[in-house]
PDB file of C-alpha atoms and ligand atoms in Angstrom:
ATOM      1  CA  UNK A   1       0.000   0.000   0.000  1.00  0.00           C
ATOM      2  CA  UNK A   2       1.368   3.383  -1.016  1.00  0.00           C
ATOM      3  CA  UNK A   3       1.931   6.293   1.367  1.00  0.00           C
ATOM      4  CA  UNK A   4       2.078   9.890   0.124  1.00  0.00           C
ATOM      5  CA  UNK A   5       2.732  13.133   1.992  1.00  0.00           C
ATOM      6  CA  UNK A   6      -0.058  15.661   1.449  1.00  0.00           C
ATOM      7  CA  UNK A   7       1.993  18.845   1.785  1.00  0.00           C
ATOM      8  CA  UNK A   8       4.198  21.376  -0.002  1.00  0.00           C
ATOM      9  CA  UNK A   9       6.355  22.133   3.062  1.00  0.00           C
ATOM     10  CA  UNK A  10       9.782  21.169   1.690  1.00  0.00           C
ATOM     11  CA  UNK A  11      11.469  20.877   5.111  1.00  0.00           C
ATOM     12  CA  UNK A  12       8.752  18.592   6.463  1.00  0.00           C
ATOM     13  CA  UNK A  13       8.735  16.517   3.273  1.00  0.00           C
ATOM     14  CA  UNK A  14      12.525  16.128   3.402  1.00  0.00           C
ATOM     15  CA  UNK A  15      12.393  15.043   7.051  1.00  0.00           C
ATOM     16  CA  UNK A  16       9.596  12.500   6.574  1.00  0.00           C
ATOM     17  CA  UNK A  17      11.212  11.140   3.411  1.00  0.00           C
ATOM     18  CA  UNK A  18      14.520  10.672   5.269  1.00  0.00           C
ATOM     19  CA  UNK A  19      12.915   8.622   8.036  1.00  0.00           C
ATOM     20  CA  UNK A  20      10.019   6.793   6.425  1.00  0.00           C
ATOM     21  CA  UNK A  21       9.370   4.907   3.226  1.00  0.00           C
ATOM     22  CA  UNK A  22       7.337   7.452   1.290  1.00  0.00           C
ATOM     23  CA  UNK A  23       6.054   6.912  -2.260  1.00  0.00           C
ATOM     24  CA  UNK A  24       5.697  10.569  -3.188  1.00  0.00           C
ATOM     25  CA  UNK A  25       3.953  13.866  -2.507  1.00  0.00           C
ATOM     26  CA  UNK A  26       0.458  15.115  -3.287  1.00  0.00           C
ATOM     27  CA  UNK A  27      -0.380  18.801  -3.502  1.00  0.00           C
ATOM     28  CA  UNK A  28      -3.466  20.849  -4.224  1.00  0.00           C
ATOM     29  CA  UNK A  29      -3.902  24.602  -4.826  1.00  0.00           C
ATOM     30  CA  UNK A  30      -4.613  25.339  -1.121  1.00  0.00           C
ATOM     31  CA  UNK A  31      -1.536  23.391  -0.005  1.00  0.00           C
ATOM     32  CA  UNK A  32       0.704  25.251  -2.489  1.00  0.00           C
ATOM     33  CA  UNK A  33      -0.743  28.692  -1.693  1.00  0.00           C
ATOM     34  CA  UNK A  34      -0.026  28.081   2.028  1.00  0.00           C
ATOM     35  CA  UNK A  35       3.724  28.135   1.290  1.00  0.00           C
ATOM     36  CA  UNK A  36       3.458  31.632  -0.280  1.00  0.00           C
ATOM     37  CA  UNK A  37       6.185  30.951  -2.866  1.00  0.00           C
ATOM     38  CA  UNK A  38       6.344  30.830  -6.703  1.00  0.00           C
ATOM     39  CA  UNK A  39       4.872  27.452  -7.489  1.00  0.00           C
ATOM     40  CA  UNK A  40       7.213  25.986 -10.120  1.00  0.00           C
ATOM     41  CA  UNK A  41      10.444  26.472  -8.099  1.00  0.00           C
ATOM     42  CA  UNK A  42       8.552  25.119  -5.068  1.00  0.00           C
ATOM     43  CA  UNK A  43       7.507  21.983  -6.965  1.00  0.00           C
ATOM     44  CA  UNK A  44      11.093  21.539  -8.205  1.00  0.00           C
ATOM     45  CA  UNK A  45      12.355  21.818  -4.604  1.00  0.00           C
ATOM     46  CA  UNK A  46       9.864  19.136  -3.556  1.00  0.00           C
ATOM     47  CA  UNK A  47      11.125  16.898  -6.360  1.00  0.00           C
ATOM     48  CA  UNK A  48      14.735  17.446  -5.301  1.00  0.00           C
ATOM     49  CA  UNK A  49      13.884  16.496  -1.727  1.00  0.00           C
ATOM     50  CA  UNK A  50      12.183  13.189  -2.617  1.00  0.00           C
ATOM     51  CA  UNK A  51      13.878  12.276  -5.912  1.00  0.00           C
ATOM     52  CA  UNK A  52      12.357  12.488  -9.381  1.00  0.00           C
ATOM     53  CA  UNK A  53      11.536   8.763  -9.437  1.00  0.00           C
ATOM     54  CA  UNK A  54       8.853   9.252  -6.771  1.00  0.00           C
ATOM     55  CA  UNK A  55       5.416  10.475  -7.790  1.00  0.00           C
ATOM     56  CA  UNK A  56       4.573  14.173  -7.458  1.00  0.00           C
ATOM     57  CA  UNK A  57       0.907  15.119  -7.876  1.00  0.00           C
ATOM     58  CA  UNK A  58       0.087  18.606  -9.194  1.00  0.00           C
ATOM     59  CA  UNK A  59      -3.467  19.863  -9.597  1.00  0.00           C
ATOM     60  CA  UNK A  60      -4.788  21.678 -12.679  1.00  0.00           C
ATOM     61  CA  UNK A  61      -6.571  24.993 -12.091  1.00  0.00           C
ATOM     62  CA  UNK A  62      -8.432  25.586 -15.368  1.00  0.00           C
ATOM     63  CA  UNK A  63     -12.181  24.898 -15.681  1.00  0.00           C
ATOM     64  CA  UNK A  64     -12.479  23.829 -19.322  1.00  0.00           C
ATOM     65  CA  UNK A  65     -11.163  20.480 -20.571  1.00  0.00           C
ATOM     66  CA  UNK A  66      -8.942  21.908 -23.327  1.00  0.00           C
ATOM     67  CA  UNK A  67      -7.326  24.350 -20.863  1.00  0.00           C
ATOM     68  CA  UNK A  68      -6.827  21.603 -18.275  1.00  0.00           C
ATOM     69  CA  UNK A  69      -5.049  19.575 -20.974  1.00  0.00           C
ATOM     70  CA  UNK A  70      -2.799  22.564 -21.801  1.00  0.00           C
ATOM     71  CA  UNK A  71      -1.947  23.011 -18.105  1.00  0.00           C
ATOM     72  CA  UNK A  72      -1.206  19.307 -17.748  1.00  0.00           C
ATOM     73  CA  UNK A  73       1.174  19.379 -20.722  1.00  0.00           C
ATOM     74  CA  UNK A  74       2.867  22.530 -19.348  1.00  0.00           C
ATOM     75  CA  UNK A  75       3.392  20.919 -15.926  1.00  0.00           C
ATOM     76  CA  UNK A  76       4.723  17.737 -17.551  1.00  0.00           C
ATOM     77  CA  UNK A  77       7.161  19.759 -19.678  1.00  0.00           C
ATOM     78  CA  UNK A  78       8.275  22.039 -16.836  1.00  0.00           C
ATOM     79  CA  UNK A  79       8.973  19.288 -14.312  1.00  0.00           C
ATOM     80  CA  UNK A  80      11.052  16.224 -15.037  1.00  0.00           C
ATOM     81  CA  UNK A  81      10.227  12.888 -13.476  1.00  0.00           C
ATOM     82  CA  UNK A  82       7.169  11.106 -12.262  1.00  0.00           C
ATOM     83  CA  UNK A  83       4.316  13.626 -12.454  1.00  0.00           C
ATOM     84  CA  UNK A  84       0.617  12.846 -12.025  1.00  0.00           C
ATOM     85  CA  UNK A  85      -1.921  15.574 -12.857  1.00  0.00           C
ATOM     86  CA  UNK A  86      -4.769  15.970 -10.367  1.00  0.00           C
ATOM     87  CA  UNK A  87      -8.080  16.909 -11.947  1.00  0.00           C
ATOM     88  CA  UNK A  88     -11.405  17.514 -10.152  1.00  0.00           C
ATOM     89  CA  UNK A  89     -14.279  15.224 -11.194  1.00  0.00           C
ATOM     90  CA  UNK A  90     -16.355  17.852 -13.004  1.00  0.00           C
ATOM     91  CA  UNK A  91     -17.698  16.952 -16.454  1.00  0.00           C
ATOM     92  CA  UNK A  92     -14.923  19.098 -17.999  1.00  0.00           C
ATOM     93  CA  UNK A  93     -12.423  17.371 -15.721  1.00  0.00           C
ATOM     94  CA  UNK A  94     -13.595  13.946 -16.875  1.00  0.00           C
ATOM     95  CA  UNK A  95     -13.273  15.022 -20.503  1.00  0.00           C
ATOM     96  CA  UNK A  96      -9.709  16.213 -19.770  1.00  0.00           C
ATOM     97  CA  UNK A  97      -8.875  12.911 -18.046  1.00  0.00           C
ATOM     98  CA  UNK A  98     -10.084  11.057 -21.146  1.00  0.00           C
ATOM     99  CA  UNK A  99      -7.999  13.244 -23.497  1.00  0.00           C
ATOM    100  CA  UNK A 100      -4.878  13.058 -21.310  1.00  0.00           C
ATOM    101  CA  UNK A 101      -5.213   9.304 -20.936  1.00  0.00           C
ATOM    102  CA  UNK A 102      -5.070   8.971 -24.754  1.00  0.00           C
ATOM    103  CA  UNK A 103      -1.885  11.104 -24.723  1.00  0.00           C
ATOM    104  CA  UNK A 104      -0.299   8.868 -22.088  1.00  0.00           C
ATOM    105  CA  UNK A 105      -0.381  11.562 -19.364  1.00  0.00           C
ATOM    106  CA  UNK A 106      -1.280  10.067 -15.997  1.00  0.00           C
ATOM    107  CA  UNK A 107      -4.051  11.625 -13.937  1.00  0.00           C
ATOM    108  CA  UNK A 108      -5.653  11.442 -10.519  1.00  0.00           C
ATOM    109  CA  UNK A 109      -9.338  12.282 -10.255  1.00  0.00           C
ATOM    110  CA  UNK A 110      -9.711  14.438  -7.166  1.00  0.00           C
ATOM    111  CA  UNK A 111     -12.643  15.818  -5.113  1.00  0.00           C
ATOM    112  CA  UNK A 112     -14.251  12.372  -5.219  1.00  0.00           C
ATOM    113  CA  UNK A 113     -17.303  12.217  -2.935  1.00  0.00           C
ATOM    114  CA  UNK A 114     -19.277   9.239  -4.241  1.00  0.00           C
ATOM    115  CA  UNK A 115     -18.548   5.796  -5.711  1.00  0.00           C
ATOM    116  CA  UNK A 116     -20.121   6.916  -8.986  1.00  0.00           C
ATOM    117  CA  UNK A 117     -17.719   9.900  -9.204  1.00  0.00           C
ATOM    118  CA  UNK A 118     -14.931   7.339  -8.972  1.00  0.00           C
ATOM    119  CA  UNK A 119     -16.578   5.006 -11.487  1.00  0.00           C
ATOM    120  CA  UNK A 120     -16.749   7.761 -14.132  1.00  0.00           C
ATOM    121  CA  UNK A 121     -13.121   8.745 -13.478  1.00  0.00           C
ATOM    122  CA  UNK A 122     -11.878   5.169 -13.819  1.00  0.00           C
ATOM    123  CA  UNK A 123     -13.889   4.742 -17.044  1.00  0.00           C
ATOM    124  CA  UNK A 124     -12.289   7.957 -18.371  1.00  0.00           C
ATOM    125  CA  UNK A 125      -8.822   6.484 -17.818  1.00  0.00           C
ATOM    126  CA  UNK A 126      -7.663   8.022 -14.524  1.00  0.00           C
ATOM    127  CA  UNK A 127      -4.720   6.226 -12.922  1.00  0.00           C
ATOM    128  CA  UNK A 128      -5.954   7.143  -9.433  1.00  0.00           C
ATOM    129  CA  UNK A 129      -9.081   8.401  -7.694  1.00  0.00           C
ATOM    130  CA  UNK A 130      -8.901  10.345  -4.424  1.00  0.00           C
ATOM    131  CA  UNK A 131     -12.008   9.995  -2.239  1.00  0.00           C
ATOM    132  CA  UNK A 132     -12.098  12.804   0.365  1.00  0.00           C
ATOM    133  CA  UNK A 133     -12.764  10.741   3.493  1.00  0.00           C
ATOM    134  CA  UNK A 134     -12.994  13.449   6.164  1.00  0.00           C
ATOM    135  CA  UNK A 135     -14.794  15.946   3.944  1.00  0.00           C
ATOM    136  CA  UNK A 136     -17.395  13.240   3.191  1.00  0.00           C
ATOM    137  CA  UNK A 137     -17.768  12.579   6.932  1.00  0.00           C
ATOM    138  CA  UNK A 138     -18.242  16.321   7.514  1.00  0.00           C
ATOM    139  CA  UNK A 139     -21.215  16.227   5.136  1.00  0.00           C
ATOM    140  CA  UNK A 140     -22.804  13.516   7.337  1.00  0.00           C
ATOM    141  CA  UNK A 141     -21.672  10.895   4.834  1.00  0.00           C
ATOM    142  CA  UNK A 142     -19.517   7.837   5.500  1.00  0.00           C
ATOM    143  CA  UNK A 143     -16.075   8.332   3.965  1.00  0.00           C
ATOM    144  CA  UNK A 144     -14.848   4.851   4.846  1.00  0.00           C
ATOM    145  CA  UNK A 145     -17.909   3.239   3.255  1.00  0.00           C
ATOM    146  CA  UNK A 146     -17.340   5.300   0.081  1.00  0.00           C
ATOM    147  CA  UNK A 147     -13.759   3.965  -0.079  1.00  0.00           C
ATOM    148  CA  UNK A 148     -14.995   0.384   0.490  1.00  0.00           C
ATOM    149  CA  UNK A 149     -17.579   0.741  -2.298  1.00  0.00           C
ATOM    150  CA  UNK A 150     -15.026   2.166  -4.761  1.00  0.00           C
ATOM    151  CA  UNK A 151     -12.552  -0.635  -3.974  1.00  0.00           C
ATOM    152  CA  UNK A 152     -15.315  -3.195  -4.595  1.00  0.00           C
ATOM    153  CA  UNK A 153     -16.516  -1.612  -7.857  1.00  0.00           C
ATOM    154  CA  UNK A 154     -12.953  -1.364  -9.223  1.00  0.00           C
ATOM    155  CA  UNK A 155     -12.205  -4.987  -8.303  1.00  0.00           C
ATOM    156  CA  UNK A 156     -15.445  -6.284  -9.829  1.00  0.00           C
ATOM    157  CA  UNK A 157     -14.988  -4.248 -13.031  1.00  0.00           C
ATOM    158  CA  UNK A 158     -11.276  -5.007 -13.220  1.00  0.00           C
ATOM    159  CA  UNK A 159     -10.506  -1.283 -13.566  1.00  0.00           C
ATOM    160  CA  UNK A 160      -6.839  -0.379 -13.855  1.00  0.00           C
ATOM    161  CA  UNK A 161      -7.240   2.515 -11.395  1.00  0.00           C
ATOM    162  CA  UNK A 162      -5.902   2.819  -7.837  1.00  0.00           C
ATOM    163  CA  UNK A 163      -7.823   4.186  -4.870  1.00  0.00           C
ATOM    164  CA  UNK A 164      -5.697   6.832  -3.161  1.00  0.00           C
ATOM    165  CA  UNK A 165      -7.723   7.823  -0.119  1.00  0.00           C
ATOM    166  CA  UNK A 166      -7.299  11.455   0.956  1.00  0.00           C
ATOM    167  CA  UNK A 167      -8.540  14.023   3.474  1.00  0.00           C
ATOM    168  CA  UNK A 168      -7.961  12.672   6.974  1.00  0.00           C
ATOM    169  CA  UNK A 169      -8.493  14.166  10.404  1.00  0.00           C
ATOM    170  CA  UNK A 170      -7.034  11.287  12.418  1.00  0.00           C
ATOM    171  CA  UNK A 171      -5.075   8.043  12.175  1.00  0.00           C
ATOM    172  CA  UNK A 172      -8.176   5.896  12.815  1.00  0.00           C
ATOM    173  CA  UNK A 173      -9.618   7.016   9.462  1.00  0.00           C
ATOM    174  CA  UNK A 174      -6.319   6.044   7.797  1.00  0.00           C
ATOM    175  CA  UNK A 175      -6.384   2.622   9.461  1.00  0.00           C
ATOM    176  CA  UNK A 176      -9.943   2.039   8.278  1.00  0.00           C
ATOM    177  CA  UNK A 177      -9.194   2.879   4.626  1.00  0.00           C
ATOM    178  CA  UNK A 178      -6.159   0.563   4.768  1.00  0.00           C
ATOM    179  CA  UNK A 179      -8.469  -2.227   5.973  1.00  0.00           C
ATOM    180  CA  UNK A 180     -11.016  -1.267   3.305  1.00  0.00           C
ATOM    181  CA  UNK A 181      -8.463  -2.164   0.626  1.00  0.00           C
ATOM    182  CA  UNK A 182      -7.351   1.259  -0.648  1.00  0.00           C
ATOM    183  CA  UNK A 183      -4.149   0.971  -2.697  1.00  0.00           C
ATOM    184  CA  UNK A 184      -2.745   4.119  -1.118  1.00  0.00           C
ATOM    185  CA  UNK A 185      -3.290   6.998   1.288  1.00  0.00           C
ATOM    186  CA  UNK A 186      -2.146  10.587   1.281  1.00  0.00           C
ATOM    187  CA  UNK A 187      -1.922  12.266   4.651  1.00  0.00           C
ATOM    188  CA  UNK A 188      -0.571  15.493   6.120  1.00  0.00           C
ATOM    189  CA  UNK A 189       2.799  15.381   7.937  1.00  0.00           C
ATOM    190  CA  UNK A 190       0.963  15.718  11.284  1.00  0.00           C
ATOM    191  CA  UNK A 191      -1.116  12.597  10.630  1.00  0.00           C
ATOM    192  CA  UNK A 192       1.909  10.581   9.426  1.00  0.00           C
ATOM    193  CA  UNK A 193       3.890  11.622  12.517  1.00  0.00           C
ATOM    194  CA  UNK A 194       0.907  10.601  14.676  1.00  0.00           C
ATOM    195  CA  UNK A 195       1.286   6.982  13.445  1.00  0.00           C
ATOM    196  CA  UNK A 196       4.241   6.734  15.860  1.00  0.00           C
ATOM    197  CA  UNK A 197       2.787   8.763  18.733  1.00  0.00           C
ATOM    198  CA  UNK A 198       2.588   5.885  21.215  1.00  0.00           C
ATOM    199  CA  UNK A 199       4.118   6.943  24.581  1.00  0.00           C
ATOM    200  CA  UNK A 200       4.728   3.287  25.501  1.00  0.00           C
ATOM    201  CA  UNK A 201       7.356   2.960  22.749  1.00  0.00           C
ATOM    202  CA  UNK A 202       9.538   5.657  24.344  1.00  0.00           C
ATOM    203  CA  UNK A 203       8.954   4.228  27.842  1.00  0.00           C
ATOM    204  CA  UNK A 204       9.936   0.716  26.680  1.00  0.00           C
ATOM    205  CA  UNK A 205      13.082   1.959  24.936  1.00  0.00           C
ATOM    206  CA  UNK A 206      14.115   3.919  28.039  1.00  0.00           C
ATOM    207  CA  UNK A 207      13.667   0.828  30.231  1.00  0.00           C
ATOM    208  CA  UNK A 208      15.716  -1.342  27.835  1.00  0.00           C
ATOM    209  CA  UNK A 209      18.540   1.232  27.826  1.00  0.00           C
ATOM    210  CA  UNK A 210      18.490   1.724  31.596  1.00  0.00           C
ATOM    211  CA  UNK A 211      18.726  -2.019  32.251  1.00  0.00           C
ATOM    212  CA  UNK A 212      21.428  -2.547  29.600  1.00  0.00           C
ATOM    213  CA  UNK A 213      23.641   0.323  30.715  1.00  0.00           C
ATOM    214  CA  UNK A 214      23.017  -0.670  34.363  1.00  0.00           C
ATOM    215  CA  UNK A 215      24.966  -3.888  33.795  1.00  0.00           C
ATOM    216  CA  UNK A 216      27.333  -3.020  30.908  1.00  0.00           C
ATOM    217  CA  UNK A 217      28.020   0.620  31.714  1.00  0.00           C
ATOM    218  CA  UNK A 218      28.028   2.918  28.670  1.00  0.00           C
ATOM    219  CA  UNK A 219      29.082   0.102  26.320  1.00  0.00           C
ATOM    220  CA  UNK A 220      27.006  -0.366  23.195  1.00  0.00           C
ATOM    221  CA  UNK A 221      26.663  -3.696  21.369  1.00  0.00           C
ATOM    222  CA  UNK A 222      29.785  -2.787  19.385  1.00  0.00           C
ATOM    223  CA  UNK A 223      32.074  -2.353  22.421  1.00  0.00           C
TER     224      UNK A 223
HETATM  225  C1  E4P B   1      -5.560  15.381  -1.537  1.00  0.00           C
HETATM  226  O1  E4P B   1      -5.568  14.968  -2.659  1.00  0.00           O
HETATM  227  C2  E4P B   1      -6.559  16.348  -1.061  1.00  0.00           C
HETATM  228  O2  E4P B   1      -6.354  17.536  -1.746  1.00  0.00           O
HETATM  229  C3  E4P B   1      -6.438  16.548   0.409  1.00  0.00           C
HETATM  230  O3  E4P B   1      -6.203  15.329   1.029  1.00  0.00           O
HETATM  231  C4  E4P B   1      -7.604  17.249   1.029  1.00  0.00           C
HETATM  232  O4  E4P B   1      -7.447  17.143   2.413  1.00  0.00           O
HETATM  233  P1  E4P B   1      -8.195  18.097   3.451  1.00  0.00           P
HETATM  234  O5  E4P B   1      -9.640  17.745   3.429  1.00  0.00           O
HETATM  235  O6  E4P B   1      -7.538  17.759   4.776  1.00  0.00           O
HETATM  236  O7  E4P B   1      -7.923  19.501   3.024  1.00  0.00           O
END
C-alpha cells in the first residue's frame, strides 16, 4: 500500500522522506498557496527532496477540458520525473482525463465524494481516484464506506485505477481505509507523525537502555 505526503512544506517533506518509506507527494492549490512561494520552483524543490523517481501530484486549475489539458502538458514539460496531474471530477475534468489518458499523461481524479464519481473517473482512464474521506464525513456521509464501495466496484470491473484515499483528520480514518483495501493513502505530515505517537514505545526503549547500561556501563553492542 502506497503512502504519500499531502503537503508542499519542503522541510517537512525532506524530514519525513529521510525517516520513512514514502512513495511521493500530493499537492493541491490550497496546499501550495499556504507556502506563499512561486509554485514551479517550489515543486522543483519538492522533487529534489524526494527524488524524481517518486510520484509528485500537481493539480490543474483551469475549468475547461482543453485548458486543463494545456496546463497538464505545461506541468509535464516544466517538471522532469514522475508527475501525475490531479483533476477535479467535473464533467470538464472527466473530458480532460479522457484526453490526457489517450496522450499517455497520468491523472488522478480528485474531489471524489461518491462511488459513482470514482466510477466515471476510472472509465475515463484516470490512474488514481482520491475519495475525500474526512470531507465526506463532515457532510454527514460515510467516507470509509465510500472507499470500500469504490474498492469493490474497481475490483469487480477489473478497472486499472488505484484508490488513493485522501482528506484525513485522524489516524483511525487512515487505518480504516487501509483495511477497506485502498491501494494508497495521502496524509498530512501531522497525521503521518501521529502513526508513531505511542508513549509506551519511548517508555519501553528507556527501560531497555536503563537495564542494559546498568549492567554493561556505557558500552554499546559494538564495544
Ligand atoms: C488530496 O488529494 C486532497 O487535496 C487533500 O487530502 C484534502 O485534504 P483536506 O480535506 O484535509 O484539506
